[in-house]
Amino acid sequence: MVKQRITEVLRNGQPDESLVVQGWVRTKRELKGFAFIEVNDGSSLASLQVVINEDLPDYDSILKQINTGASVEIAGVLVASQGKGQRVELKANQVTVYGGADPDTYPLQKKRHSFEFLRSIGHLRSRTNSFGAVFRVRNACATAIHQFFQERGFLWIHTPIITANDCEGAGELFSVTSLDLKDVPRKETKAVDYSKDFFGKPTYLTVSGQLQAEVMATAFTNVYTFGPTFRAENSNTSRHLAEFWMVEPEMAFCDLKGDMDLAEAFLKHIFKYVMKTCAEDMEFFNQRIDNTVIATADNIINNEFERVTYTEAIKLLEKADVKFDYPVSWGLDLQSEHERYLAEHLFKKPTIVTNYPVQIKAFYMRLDDDEKTVAAMDILAPKIGEIIGGSQREERLEILERRILAQGMKPEDLWWYLDLRRFGTVPHAGFGLGFERLVQFMTGMGNIRDVIPFPRTPESAEF
Ligand code: ATP
Ligand code: MN
């Protein structure tokens, strides 16, 4: 008999078909002379209804074992369903219970649990409807991302996870060391002697693959990375993780306009793909999590994003009739409240803000002619705020050296990065998409911890 995934059975199964399914019991209902169980194997939101008749050998003992959470294999014949809610159901001929689940101690009950509670049982939460839907959509987003770039001839490259460069010049790094923390080697000055460490110098978990992506873009023209990044930020927000995934395309022969056009086409493609392949899950989010997610997806697919310069955005914020916690003036690093005001309130769609003040952006962003701003662009999403951060990169050697010095960094430490400007330099641009922010935006999930299977946040790395 053929083994089938439940999504396949629900979509294409025909009455009289014999088949085998495997999965976990979601619910059991005992009636006179027979029982219904709902079996889910993670392939779809909907479960398969299985009918077990009392004439099945060992009926009573099987029924005792197939509680919520038990793993089962059912061989049977499909029949047209009498009840509403499903087209077909499986009439069991043989039931195998792999592992039972004691109803008194199994933490997942039929009732709705809070996401906070489910985080405390991170090893089981994927068996719920909500998390099943989240991780199928997450998978579809990842597939859409690769499809988008591969169709356009971008090379998928793999950038290092351990790095000696602090790309952003920020202090949010996790150190990587093989030194014995109980007996750290020190120089005469008492400073840690990193020459004794594994790499002979301080190293960190990467906060971004961008610098290495630039190396690869100056050989392959268009490349992207899709990998984990790490930030030891102590901000306990609903939009920050200590370990998150980032998608970073980098394009040679590309300016800020090309960068924005690509980012917009990219987001449109992902939303289209997910709406097509995860319609049932998206409908679920719309009904149960946030009743605007489908309208938002349609809005993204069908409308052009708003584009404003930072200077224009500041003027709009100064005119706003709301009181912000952080007062607005030119030079301010936009806070989440400002980002949301622009995208959610004012324009009601994704908003690209460009040409930020040079003081608040990273050293590698291309200096504009006025020398006050840089060719940066952030894409702000309603409800989330920043979802993409990108820029045209500084390709002029002298200016880049000047910017590195101005940030208190040493050009020698970035000699290989500067070499890209010495040999065959070219206008180039790229951006970083926070993958979990995208999944949040797509699904309407309020907390970023609920869109990654195993969230890493301050004081939390249990599972
Ligand atoms: P924010 O101001 O929201 O902290 P950022 O300016 O630090 O963002 P970038 O350095 O531009 O962000 O990183 C690129 C993208 O990575 C961001 O647009 C965002 O989508 C995502 N991102 C940044 N920090 C985190 C984090 N701690 N957890 C999850 N995603 C993040
Ligand atoms: Mn940040």
Coordinates of C-alpha atoms and ligand atoms in Angstrom, one line a residue:
M1 CA 0.0 0.0 0.0
V2 CA 1.3 3.5 -0.8
K3 CA 2.4 5.8 1.9
Q4 CA 1.1 9.4 1.4
R5 CA 1.6 12.7 3.1
I6 CA -1.7 14.1 4.4
T7 CA -1.6 17.2 2.3
E8 CA -1.6 15.0 -0.8
V9 CA -4.5 12.9 0.6
L10 CA -6.6 15.9 1.4
R11 CA -6.0 17.5 -2.0
N12 CA -6.1 14.5 -4.4
G13 CA -7.3 11.4 -2.5
Q14 CA -10.2 9.6 -4.1
P15 CA -12.8 7.3 -2.5
D16 CA -11.9 3.6 -2.5
E17 CA -8.2 4.4 -2.6
S18 CA -6.1 2.3 -0.2
L19 CA -3.3 4.1 1.5
V20 CA -1.1 4.5 4.6
V21 CA -0.6 7.7 6.5
Q22 CA 1.7 8.4 9.5
G23 CA 1.5 11.3 11.9
W24 CA 0.6 12.5 15.3
V25 CA -2.9 12.5 16.8
R26 CA -4.4 15.9 17.4
T27 CA -7.8 14.9 18.8
K28 CA -9.8 11.8 19.6
R29 CA -13.6 11.6 19.8
E30 CA -15.2 8.4 21.0
L31 CA -18.7 7.7 19.9
K32 CA -20.9 4.6 20.2
G33 CA -19.3 1.8 18.2
F34 CA -16.5 3.9 16.6
A35 CA -14.1 6.7 17.1
F36 CA -12.8 9.7 15.1
I37 CA -9.2 10.8 15.3
E38 CA -7.5 13.7 13.6
V39 CA -4.0 12.9 12.4
N40 CA -1.5 15.6 11.4
D41 CA 1.9 15.0 9.8
G42 CA 2.9 18.7 9.4
S43 CA 2.4 18.7 5.7
S44 CA -0.7 20.9 6.0
L45 CA -2.8 22.9 8.4
A46 CA -5.7 20.6 8.1
S47 CA -5.6 17.1 9.7
L48 CA -6.9 13.9 8.2
Q49 CA -10.0 12.5 9.8
V50 CA -9.6 8.8 10.5
V51 CA -12.6 6.6 11.5
I52 CA -11.9 3.6 13.6
N53 CA -14.6 1.0 13.9
E54 CA -15.1 -1.2 17.0
D55 CA -14.8 -4.3 14.8
L56 CA -11.0 -3.5 14.5
P57 CA -9.0 -6.2 16.4
D58 CA -7.8 -4.8 19.8
Y59 CA -10.1 -1.8 19.4
D60 CA -10.3 -1.0 23.1
S61 CA -6.6 -1.2 23.7
I62 CA -5.8 0.8 20.6
L63 CA -8.3 3.5 21.6
K64 CA -6.6 3.8 25.0
Q65 CA -3.3 4.5 23.4
I66 CA -4.2 7.0 20.7
N67 CA -4.4 10.1 22.8
T68 CA -3.5 13.6 21.7
G69 CA 0.2 13.6 20.9
A70 CA 0.6 9.8 20.1
S71 CA 2.4 8.9 16.9
V72 CA 0.5 6.5 14.7
E73 CA 0.5 4.8 11.3
I74 CA -2.9 4.1 9.8
A75 CA -3.6 1.8 6.9
G76 CA -7.0 2.1 5.4
V77 CA -9.4 3.0 2.6
L78 CA -10.5 6.5 1.8
V79 CA -14.3 7.1 1.8
A80 CA -16.3 10.2 1.0
S81 CA -16.9 12.0 4.3
Q82 CA -20.4 12.2 5.7
G83 CA -19.5 15.1 8.0
K84 CA -18.8 18.6 6.9
G85 CA -15.3 20.0 7.1
Q86 CA -13.6 17.5 4.9
R87 CA -14.1 15.9 1.5
V88 CA -12.6 12.5 2.4
E89 CA -11.8 10.5 5.5
L90 CA -9.8 7.4 6.1
K91 CA -11.5 4.2 7.3
A92 CA -8.8 2.4 9.3
N93 CA -8.1 -1.3 8.6
Q94 CA -4.9 -1.3 10.7
V95 CA -3.7 1.0 13.4
T96 CA -0.1 1.0 14.7
V97 CA 0.8 3.1 17.7
Y98 CA 4.5 4.0 17.6
G99 CA 4.5 6.0 20.8
G100 CA 1.7 7.0 23.2
A101 CA 1.3 10.3 25.0
D102 CA 0.0 10.3 28.5
P103 CA -2.9 12.7 28.5
D104 CA -2.2 13.7 32.1
T105 CA 1.3 14.9 31.4
Y106 CA 1.3 15.8 27.7
P107 CA 1.6 19.6 27.8
L108 CA -0.4 20.4 24.7
Q109 CA -4.1 20.3 25.4
K110 CA -6.9 20.9 22.9
K111 CA -7.5 24.3 24.2
R112 CA -5.7 27.4 22.9
H113 CA -2.4 28.0 24.6
S114 CA -0.7 31.4 24.8
F115 CA 2.4 31.9 22.7
E116 CA 4.3 32.7 25.9
F117 CA 3.4 29.3 27.3
L118 CA 4.3 27.6 24.0
R119 CA 7.7 29.2 24.1
S120 CA 8.4 27.3 27.3
I121 CA 7.7 24.0 25.5
G122 CA 9.7 24.9 22.4
H123 CA 10.3 21.2 21.7
L124 CA 6.6 20.6 21.2
R125 CA 5.1 23.9 20.0
S126 CA 5.7 23.0 16.3
R127 CA 2.9 20.4 16.7
T128 CA 0.3 23.2 17.0
N129 CA -1.7 24.8 14.2
S130 CA -0.1 28.2 14.6
F131 CA 3.5 27.0 14.6
G132 CA 2.9 24.5 11.8
A133 CA 1.6 27.4 9.7
V134 CA 4.5 29.6 10.6
F135 CA 7.2 27.1 9.7
R136 CA 5.6 26.1 6.5
V137 CA 5.4 29.8 5.5
R138 CA 9.0 30.3 6.6
N139 CA 10.1 27.4 4.4
A140 CA 8.1 28.9 1.5
C141 CA 9.8 32.3 2.0
A142 CA 13.2 30.7 1.9
T143 CA 12.3 28.8 -1.3
A144 CA 11.0 32.0 -2.9
I145 CA 14.2 33.8 -2.0
H146 CA 16.4 31.2 -3.7
Q147 CA 14.1 31.0 -6.7
F148 CA 14.2 34.8 -7.1
F149 CA 17.9 35.1 -7.1
Q150 CA 18.6 31.9 -9.1
E151 CA 16.2 32.9 -11.8
R152 CA 18.2 36.2 -12.1
G153 CA 21.6 34.5 -12.3
F154 CA 22.8 35.4 -8.8
L155 CA 25.4 33.1 -7.3
W156 CA 24.6 31.8 -3.8
I157 CA 27.8 32.3 -1.8
H158 CA 28.6 31.3 1.8
T159 CA 30.2 33.9 4.0
P160 CA 32.1 33.1 7.2
I161 CA 30.4 32.8 10.5
I162 CA 33.6 33.5 12.5
T163 CA 35.1 36.8 11.5
A164 CA 37.8 39.2 12.7
N165 CA 35.9 42.3 11.4
D166 CA 33.3 44.2 13.2
C167 CA 31.4 45.2 10.0
E168 CA 29.2 47.9 11.5
G169 CA 31.6 49.3 14.0
A170 CA 29.1 48.6 16.7
G171 CA 29.5 46.9 20.1
E172 CA 27.1 44.1 19.7
L173 CA 29.5 41.2 19.1
F174 CA 29.7 37.8 20.5
S175 CA 33.4 36.8 21.0
V176 CA 34.7 33.5 19.7
T177 CA 37.6 32.2 21.7
S178 CA 39.3 28.9 22.7
L179 CA 41.1 30.6 25.6
D180 CA 40.5 29.2 29.0
L181 CA 38.3 31.8 30.6
K182 CA 39.5 30.7 34.1
D183 CA 43.1 31.4 33.2
V184 CA 43.3 34.0 30.5
P185 CA 46.8 34.8 29.1
R186 CA 47.7 38.4 29.6
K187 CA 50.3 40.8 28.3
E188 CA 52.4 42.9 30.6
T189 CA 49.9 45.6 30.3
K190 CA 47.2 43.2 31.7
A191 CA 45.4 43.2 28.4
V192 CA 44.3 39.8 27.1
D193 CA 47.0 38.3 24.9
Y194 CA 45.0 37.3 21.9
S195 CA 48.1 36.0 20.1
K196 CA 47.6 32.9 22.2
D197 CA 44.0 32.6 21.1
F198 CA 43.0 30.1 18.3
F199 CA 43.1 32.6 15.5
G200 CA 45.9 34.7 16.9
K201 CA 43.6 37.7 17.2
P202 CA 40.2 38.6 18.6
T203 CA 37.4 37.0 16.6
Y204 CA 33.6 37.3 16.7
L205 CA 30.4 35.7 15.4
T206 CA 29.5 37.6 12.2
V207 CA 26.9 40.4 12.3
S208 CA 26.7 40.5 8.5
G209 CA 28.2 38.8 5.5
Q210 CA 28.3 42.0 3.5
L211 CA 32.1 42.7 3.3
Q212 CA 32.8 39.2 2.0
A213 CA 29.8 39.4 -0.3
E214 CA 31.4 42.5 -1.8
V215 CA 34.5 40.4 -2.5
M216 CA 32.5 37.9 -4.3
A217 CA 30.4 40.4 -6.2
T218 CA 33.6 41.9 -7.7
A219 CA 34.2 38.5 -9.3
F220 CA 30.7 37.2 -10.1
T221 CA 28.8 40.5 -10.5
N222 CA 25.6 39.4 -8.7
V223 CA 25.7 37.3 -5.5
Y224 CA 23.8 36.7 -2.4
T225 CA 24.3 35.2 1.0
F226 CA 21.6 33.6 3.2
G227 CA 23.0 32.7 6.5
P228 CA 22.9 33.1 10.3
T229 CA 24.1 36.3 11.9
F230 CA 24.5 37.2 15.6
R231 CA 24.1 40.3 17.6
A232 CA 24.6 40.5 21.4
E233 CA 22.1 43.2 21.7
N234 CA 20.4 43.4 25.0
S235 CA 17.3 44.8 23.6
N236 CA 14.4 42.7 24.7
T237 CA 12.1 43.7 21.9
S238 CA 9.6 41.8 19.8
R239 CA 11.8 42.5 16.7
H240 CA 15.3 41.5 17.8
L241 CA 16.9 38.1 18.2
A242 CA 20.5 37.4 19.2
E243 CA 20.7 34.8 16.4
F244 CA 18.8 35.5 13.2
W245 CA 19.0 34.8 9.5
M246 CA 19.9 37.4 7.0
V247 CA 19.6 37.5 3.2
E248 CA 22.2 39.8 1.6
P249 CA 22.4 40.3 -2.1
E250 CA 25.3 42.3 -3.5
M251 CA 25.5 43.6 -7.1
A252 CA 28.4 45.1 -9.1
F253 CA 27.6 47.8 -11.6
C254 CA 24.6 48.8 -9.6
D255 CA 23.6 52.1 -7.9
L256 CA 21.1 53.0 -5.2
K257 CA 18.2 53.1 -7.6
G258 CA 19.0 49.6 -8.9
D259 CA 19.3 48.4 -5.3
M260 CA 15.8 49.7 -4.4
D261 CA 14.3 48.3 -7.6
L262 CA 15.7 44.9 -6.9
A263 CA 14.6 45.0 -3.2
E264 CA 11.0 45.9 -4.2
A265 CA 10.8 43.2 -6.9
F266 CA 12.3 40.8 -4.4
L267 CA 9.6 41.4 -1.7
K268 CA 6.8 41.3 -4.3
H269 CA 8.1 37.9 -5.5
I270 CA 8.2 36.4 -2.1
F271 CA 4.7 37.6 -1.2
K272 CA 3.3 36.3 -4.5
Y273 CA 5.0 32.9 -4.0
V274 CA 3.8 32.5 -0.4
M275 CA 0.2 33.5 -1.3
K276 CA 0.2 30.9 -4.0
T277 CA 1.8 28.0 -2.2
C278 CA 0.6 28.6 1.4
A279 CA -3.0 29.8 0.8
E280 CA -4.4 27.8 3.6
D281 CA -1.8 28.9 6.1
M282 CA -2.2 32.6 5.1
E283 CA -6.0 32.3 5.5
F284 CA -5.4 30.9 9.0
F285 CA -3.2 33.9 9.9
N286 CA -5.8 36.2 8.6
Q287 CA -8.5 34.6 10.7
R288 CA -6.6 33.9 13.9
I289 CA -3.6 36.2 14.2
D290 CA -4.0 39.4 12.2
N291 CA -7.0 40.1 10.0
T292 CA -4.9 42.4 7.8
V293 CA -2.3 40.0 6.5
I294 CA -4.0 39.1 3.3
A295 CA -4.8 42.7 2.5
T296 CA -1.2 43.6 3.2
A297 CA 0.1 40.9 0.9
D298 CA -2.2 42.1 -1.9
N299 CA -1.1 45.7 -1.2
I300 CA 2.6 44.7 -1.5
I301 CA 2.1 42.6 -4.7
N302 CA 0.0 45.2 -6.5
N303 CA 1.2 48.7 -5.4
E304 CA 4.5 50.5 -5.8
F305 CA 6.4 51.2 -2.6
E306 CA 6.6 54.7 -1.4
R307 CA 10.0 56.3 -1.8
V308 CA 11.1 59.4 0.2
T309 CA 14.4 60.8 1.2
Y310 CA 15.4 61.0 4.8
T311 CA 15.2 64.8 4.7
E312 CA 11.6 64.7 3.3
A313 CA 10.7 62.0 5.9
I314 CA 12.0 64.3 8.7
K315 CA 9.8 67.1 7.4
L316 CA 6.8 64.8 7.4
L317 CA 7.5 63.6 10.9
E318 CA 7.9 67.2 12.2
K319 CA 4.4 67.9 10.8
A320 CA 2.9 64.8 12.4
D321 CA 0.1 65.3 14.8
V322 CA 1.4 62.7 17.3
K323 CA 3.9 63.1 20.1
F324 CA 6.9 60.9 19.7
D325 CA 9.0 59.6 22.6
Y326 CA 12.1 60.6 20.6
P327 CA 11.8 64.2 19.4
V328 CA 12.3 64.7 15.7
S329 CA 15.0 66.8 14.1
W330 CA 17.4 66.4 11.2
G331 CA 20.2 64.0 12.2
L332 CA 18.0 61.8 14.4
D333 CA 18.4 58.0 13.8
L334 CA 14.8 57.0 13.0
Q335 CA 13.3 55.0 15.9
S336 CA 10.7 52.3 15.5
E337 CA 7.9 54.8 16.4
H338 CA 8.9 57.0 13.5
E339 CA 9.4 54.2 11.1
R340 CA 5.9 52.9 11.9
Y341 CA 4.3 56.3 11.6
L342 CA 5.6 56.7 8.1
A343 CA 4.9 53.2 6.8
E344 CA 1.7 52.4 8.8
H345 CA 0.1 55.7 9.3
L346 CA 1.1 58.0 6.6
F347 CA 1.7 56.0 3.5
K348 CA 0.0 52.7 4.5
K349 CA 2.5 50.6 2.6
P350 CA 6.2 49.7 2.5
T351 CA 8.2 52.9 2.5
I352 CA 11.8 53.3 1.2
V353 CA 13.7 56.0 3.0
T354 CA 16.9 57.1 1.3
N355 CA 19.9 59.3 1.8
Y356 CA 20.4 59.2 5.5
P357 CA 22.8 61.5 7.4
V358 CA 26.4 60.3 7.2
Q359 CA 26.8 60.4 11.0
I360 CA 24.2 57.7 11.6
K361 CA 25.2 55.2 9.0
A362 CA 28.0 52.7 8.4
F363 CA 31.4 53.7 7.0
Y364 CA 31.0 51.8 3.7
M365 CA 27.9 53.6 2.5
R366 CA 28.6 55.9 -0.5
L367 CA 29.0 59.6 0.4
D368 CA 26.5 61.8 -1.5
D369 CA 27.8 64.9 -3.4
D370 CA 26.6 67.2 -0.6
E371 CA 28.8 65.2 1.8
K372 CA 26.0 65.4 4.4
T373 CA 24.2 62.2 3.5
V374 CA 25.0 58.8 2.2
A375 CA 23.4 56.6 -0.5
A376 CA 21.6 54.4 2.0
M377 CA 18.1 53.0 1.8
D378 CA 15.9 51.4 4.5
I379 CA 12.6 49.7 3.7
L380 CA 10.1 50.2 6.4
A381 CA 7.1 47.9 6.8
P382 CA 3.8 48.7 8.5
K383 CA 3.8 47.2 12.0
I384 CA 7.4 46.0 11.9
G385 CA 9.5 49.1 11.0
E386 CA 12.8 48.4 9.3
I387 CA 12.8 45.1 7.4
I388 CA 15.6 45.9 4.9
G389 CA 18.7 48.0 5.3
G390 CA 20.8 48.6 2.2
S391 CA 23.1 51.1 0.4
Q392 CA 25.3 51.8 -2.5
R393 CA 28.8 51.2 -1.3
E394 CA 31.7 53.6 -1.4
E395 CA 33.8 52.6 -4.3
R396 CA 36.3 55.5 -4.2
L397 CA 39.4 54.5 -2.3
E398 CA 40.4 57.9 -0.8
I399 CA 36.9 58.6 0.5
L400 CA 36.5 55.2 2.0
E401 CA 39.9 55.5 3.8
R402 CA 38.8 58.8 5.1
R403 CA 35.5 57.4 6.4
I404 CA 37.2 54.4 8.1
L405 CA 39.6 56.8 9.9
A406 CA 36.7 59.1 10.9
Q407 CA 35.0 56.1 12.6
G408 CA 38.2 55.4 14.6
M409 CA 39.0 52.3 12.7
K410 CA 42.3 51.3 11.1
P411 CA 42.5 51.1 7.3
E412 CA 45.2 48.4 7.7
D413 CA 42.7 46.1 9.4
L414 CA 40.5 46.3 6.3
W415 CA 43.4 46.1 3.7
W416 CA 41.7 43.4 1.6
Y417 CA 38.4 45.3 1.6
L418 CA 40.3 48.4 0.4
D419 CA 42.0 46.3 -2.3
L420 CA 38.6 45.9 -3.9
R421 CA 38.8 49.7 -4.5
R422 CA 42.4 49.5 -5.7
F423 CA 41.9 46.8 -8.3
G424 CA 38.9 47.1 -10.7
T425 CA 36.7 49.1 -8.4
V426 CA 33.1 49.5 -9.6
P427 CA 29.9 51.1 -8.4
H428 CA 28.1 48.4 -6.4
A429 CA 25.2 48.1 -4.0
G430 CA 23.3 45.6 -1.9
F431 CA 21.0 45.2 1.1
G432 CA 20.3 43.0 4.1
L433 CA 16.9 41.5 4.7
G434 CA 16.2 40.3 8.2
F435 CA 14.6 36.9 7.4
E436 CA 12.6 36.7 10.6
R437 CA 11.3 40.2 10.2
L438 CA 10.0 39.2 6.8
V439 CA 8.3 36.1 8.2
Q440 CA 6.7 38.3 11.0
F441 CA 5.5 40.8 8.4
M442 CA 4.1 38.0 6.2
T443 CA 2.3 36.1 9.0
G444 CA 1.3 39.0 11.3
M445 CA 3.0 37.2 14.2
G446 CA 3.6 39.8 16.9
N447 CA 6.8 38.4 18.4
I448 CA 9.9 37.6 16.4
R449 CA 10.6 34.7 18.9
D450 CA 7.6 32.9 17.4
V451 CA 8.8 32.8 13.8
I452 CA 12.1 31.0 14.3
P453 CA 12.1 27.4 15.5
F454 CA 14.6 27.9 18.3
P455 CA 14.8 31.6 19.4
R456 CA 18.0 32.9 21.0
T457 CA 17.4 35.9 23.1
P458 CA 19.0 37.3 26.3
E459 CA 19.0 34.6 29.0
S460 CA 17.2 32.2 26.8
A461 CA 18.8 29.3 24.8
E462 CA 17.0 26.3 26.1
F463 CA 16.1 24.2 23.1
Ligands
ATP1 P1 17.3 47.8 13.9 O1 17.4 49.3 13.9 O2 15.8 47.4 13.8 O3 17.9 47.2 15.1 P2 19.6 47.6 12.3 O4 19.7 48.9 11.7 O5 20.4 47.2 13.4 O6 18.0 47.3 12.6 P3 20.8 46.3 10.0 O7 22.2 46.3 10.6 O8 20.6 47.2 8.8 O9 19.7 46.5 11.1 O10 20.5 44.8 9.5 C1 19.8 44.5 8.4 C2 18.4 43.8 8.7 O11 18.5 42.8 9.6 C3 17.5 44.8 9.3 O12 16.8 45.5 8.3 C4 16.5 43.9 10.1 O13 15.5 43.4 9.2 C5 17.4 42.7 10.5 N1 17.8 42.8 11.9 C6 18.7 43.6 12.4 N2 18.9 43.3 13.7 C7 18.1 42.2 14.0 C8 17.9 41.4 15.1 N3 18.5 41.6 16.3 N4 17.0 40.4 15.0 C9 16.4 40.1 13.9 N5 16.6 40.8 12.7 C10 17.4 41.9 12.8
MN2 MN 20.0 47.1 15.4

